[in-house]
C-alpha positions as a printed Julia matrix, in Angstrom:
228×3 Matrix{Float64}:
 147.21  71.54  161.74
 144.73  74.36  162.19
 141.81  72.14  163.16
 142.61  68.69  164.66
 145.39  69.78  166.92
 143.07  72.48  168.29
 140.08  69.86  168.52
 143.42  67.81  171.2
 144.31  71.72  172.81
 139.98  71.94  173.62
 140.43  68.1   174.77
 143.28  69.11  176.87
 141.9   71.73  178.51
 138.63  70.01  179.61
 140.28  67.09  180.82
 142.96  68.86  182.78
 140.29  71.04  184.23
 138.32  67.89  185.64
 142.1   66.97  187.38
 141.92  70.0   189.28
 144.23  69.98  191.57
 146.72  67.83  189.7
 148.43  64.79  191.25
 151.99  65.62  190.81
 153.21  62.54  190.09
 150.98  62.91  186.99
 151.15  66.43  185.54
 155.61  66.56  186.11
 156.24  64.02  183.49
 153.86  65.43  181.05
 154.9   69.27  181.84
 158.79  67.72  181.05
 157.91  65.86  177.75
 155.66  69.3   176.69
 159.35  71.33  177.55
 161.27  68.97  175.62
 159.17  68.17  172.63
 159.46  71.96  171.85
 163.31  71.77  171.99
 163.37  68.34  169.93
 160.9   69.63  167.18
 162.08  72.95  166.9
 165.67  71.41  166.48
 164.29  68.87  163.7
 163.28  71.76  162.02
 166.96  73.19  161.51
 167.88  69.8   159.43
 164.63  69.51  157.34
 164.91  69.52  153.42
 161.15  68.89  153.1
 159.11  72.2   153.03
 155.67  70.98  154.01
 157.43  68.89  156.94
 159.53  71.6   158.48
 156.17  73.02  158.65
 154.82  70.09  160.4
 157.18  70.07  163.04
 156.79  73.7   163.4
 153.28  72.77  164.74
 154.38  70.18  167.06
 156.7   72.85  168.67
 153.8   75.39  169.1
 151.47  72.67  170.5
 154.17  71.65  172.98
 153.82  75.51  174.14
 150.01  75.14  174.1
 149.95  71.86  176.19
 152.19  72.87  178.72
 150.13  76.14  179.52
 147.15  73.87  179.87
 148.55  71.97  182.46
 149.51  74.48  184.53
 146.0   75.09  184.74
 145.5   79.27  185.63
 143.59  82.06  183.92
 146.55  83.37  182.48
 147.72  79.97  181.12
 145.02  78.91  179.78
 144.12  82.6   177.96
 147.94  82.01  176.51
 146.65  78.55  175.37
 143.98  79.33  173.37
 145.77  82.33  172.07
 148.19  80.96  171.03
 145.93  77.33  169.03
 144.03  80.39  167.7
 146.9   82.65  166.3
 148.84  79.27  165.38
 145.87  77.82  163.29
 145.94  80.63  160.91
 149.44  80.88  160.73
 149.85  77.22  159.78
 147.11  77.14  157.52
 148.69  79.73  155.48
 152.2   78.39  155.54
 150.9   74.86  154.18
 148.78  77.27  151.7
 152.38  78.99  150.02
 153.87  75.58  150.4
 151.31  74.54  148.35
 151.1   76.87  145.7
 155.02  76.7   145.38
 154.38  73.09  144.97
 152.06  73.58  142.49
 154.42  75.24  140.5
 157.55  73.5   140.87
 156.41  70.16  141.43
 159.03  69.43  144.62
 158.92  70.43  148.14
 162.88  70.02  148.66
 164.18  73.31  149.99
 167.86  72.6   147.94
 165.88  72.54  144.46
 163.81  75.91  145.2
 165.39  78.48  145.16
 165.54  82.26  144.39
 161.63  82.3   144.06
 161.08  85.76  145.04
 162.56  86.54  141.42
 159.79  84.88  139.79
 157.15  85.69  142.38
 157.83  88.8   144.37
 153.91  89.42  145.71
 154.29  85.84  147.19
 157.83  86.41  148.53
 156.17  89.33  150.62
 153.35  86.69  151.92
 156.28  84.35  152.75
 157.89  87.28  154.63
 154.46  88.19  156.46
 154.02  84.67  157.94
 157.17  84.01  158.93
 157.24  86.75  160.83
 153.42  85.8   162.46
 155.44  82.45  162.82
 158.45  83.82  164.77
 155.8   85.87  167.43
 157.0   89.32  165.86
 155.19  92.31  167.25
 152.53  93.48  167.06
 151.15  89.96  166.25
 148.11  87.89  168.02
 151.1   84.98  168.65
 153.1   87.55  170.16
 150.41  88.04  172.73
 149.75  84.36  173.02
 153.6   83.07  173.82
 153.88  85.99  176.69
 151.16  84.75  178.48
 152.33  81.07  178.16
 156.36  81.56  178.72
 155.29  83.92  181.81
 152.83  81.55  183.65
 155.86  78.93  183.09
 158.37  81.2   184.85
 156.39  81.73  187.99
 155.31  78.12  187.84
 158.89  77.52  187.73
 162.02  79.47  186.96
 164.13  77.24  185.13
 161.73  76.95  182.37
 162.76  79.99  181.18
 165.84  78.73  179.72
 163.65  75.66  177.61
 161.23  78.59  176.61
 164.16  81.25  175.73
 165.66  78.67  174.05
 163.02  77.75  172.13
 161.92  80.99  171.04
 165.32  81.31  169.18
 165.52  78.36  167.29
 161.78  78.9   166.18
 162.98  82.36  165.08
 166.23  81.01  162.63
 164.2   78.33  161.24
 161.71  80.18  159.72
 164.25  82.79  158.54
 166.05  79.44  157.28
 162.98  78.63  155.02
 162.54  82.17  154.43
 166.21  82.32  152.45
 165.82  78.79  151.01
 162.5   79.56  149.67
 162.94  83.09  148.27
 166.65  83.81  148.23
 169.41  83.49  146.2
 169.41  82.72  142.31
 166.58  80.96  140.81
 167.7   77.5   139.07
 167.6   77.13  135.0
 164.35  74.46  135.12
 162.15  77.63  137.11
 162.64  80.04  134.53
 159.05  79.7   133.03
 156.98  79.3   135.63
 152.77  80.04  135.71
 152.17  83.24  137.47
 150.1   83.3   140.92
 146.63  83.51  140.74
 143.96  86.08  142.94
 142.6   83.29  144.69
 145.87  82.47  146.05
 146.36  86.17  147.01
 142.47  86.02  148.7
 142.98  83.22  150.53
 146.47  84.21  151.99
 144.41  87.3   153.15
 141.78  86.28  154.72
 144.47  84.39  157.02
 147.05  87.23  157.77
 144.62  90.02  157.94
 142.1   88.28  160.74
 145.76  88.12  163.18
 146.65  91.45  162.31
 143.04  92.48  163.77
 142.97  90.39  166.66
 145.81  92.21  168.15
 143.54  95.16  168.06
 140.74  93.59  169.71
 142.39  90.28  171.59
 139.46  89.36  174.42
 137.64  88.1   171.44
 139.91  84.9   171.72
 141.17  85.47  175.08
 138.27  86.6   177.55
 136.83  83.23  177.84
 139.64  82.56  181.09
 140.37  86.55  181.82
């Protein structure tokens, strides 16, 4: 997720560039199936017991974003693009991470079995909290930065996308509050009362993801000048 779909998004854009100007007959369908594979995903996301697949498809939504701002093809498209594969590549890395170590502990990645975690693990609960939110594109976040650059070149490329984008932006938000409550709310079950504590190196490595995209907002034409 943070390096293979990126290594498709550089693909992408140096293809698309050597299309320039697009045949229309080409680019439409693959502009609609971008549009509605972040509708489809996102909504297969709602219905997902599976932690480390909700997380999957949480990708696929992102990269749907990511592939339609490359084929629009303009500087602020493609600055939203790689943004946004930036921004998303930590922030998927260190959701598989906490699925990970929750795995570790509890041995299943079905969302109806864990539960109430932030009882037994309140220091992870706030990591959970932290990348859900870089997940949903809250302010002041790199992703944040990334998705207005993308959903605005789509609305003056055409209007109606705002709806598909809108839309999408608000089911993207309740699912990851929706793993956020199945994950760390409500009362921990019977088998999860003695579980292993968390370990530094979890707490490092969840770090060194979050903290580089709370930076970047500070300083974004590090990812973002190369088409600005």
């Amino acid at each position: 997720a943070a390096i293979l779909l990126k290594l498709g998004g550089y693909g992408l854009i140096r293809i698309s560039s050597m299309l320039n100007p697009h045949p229309p007959n080409l680019m439409f369908p693959i502009m609609v199936l971008a549009l509605w594979g972040i509708l489809m995903t996102s909504s297969i996301c709602l219905r997902q017991t599976d932690l480390k697949a909700l997380i999957a498809y949480s990708s696929v939504s992102h990269m749907g974003l990511v592939t339609a701002a490359i084929i629009v093809q303009t500087p602020w498209s493609l600055t939203g693009a790689m943004t946004l594969m930036i921004a998303h590549g930590l922030t998927s890395s260190a959701m598989f991470a906490l699925a990970n170590t929750n795995y570790e502990r509890t041995h299943t990645r079905t969302l109806l079995l864990v539960r109430g975690l932030q009882l037994a693990f309140p220091l992870m609960s706030t990591w959970w909290l932290l990348t859900n939110l870089t997940n949903m594109a809250m302010p002041p976040t790199i992703n944040l930065l990334g998705e207005l650059f993308i959903i605005s070149t789509l609305f003056n490329w055409s209007t109606p996308t705002i709806i598909i984008t809108g839309v999408g932006t608000l089911i993207t938000a309740t699912y990851s509050l929706y793993m956020f409550l199945m994950t760390q709310r409500g009362s921990i079950s019977t088998q999860f009362r003695l579980l292993p504590p968390t370990h530094t190196r979890e707490h490092l490595t969840l770090t060194l993801h979050l903290l580089p995209l709370g930076l970047l907002i500070m300083k974004p034409a590090l990812i973002s000048g190369l088409f600005t």
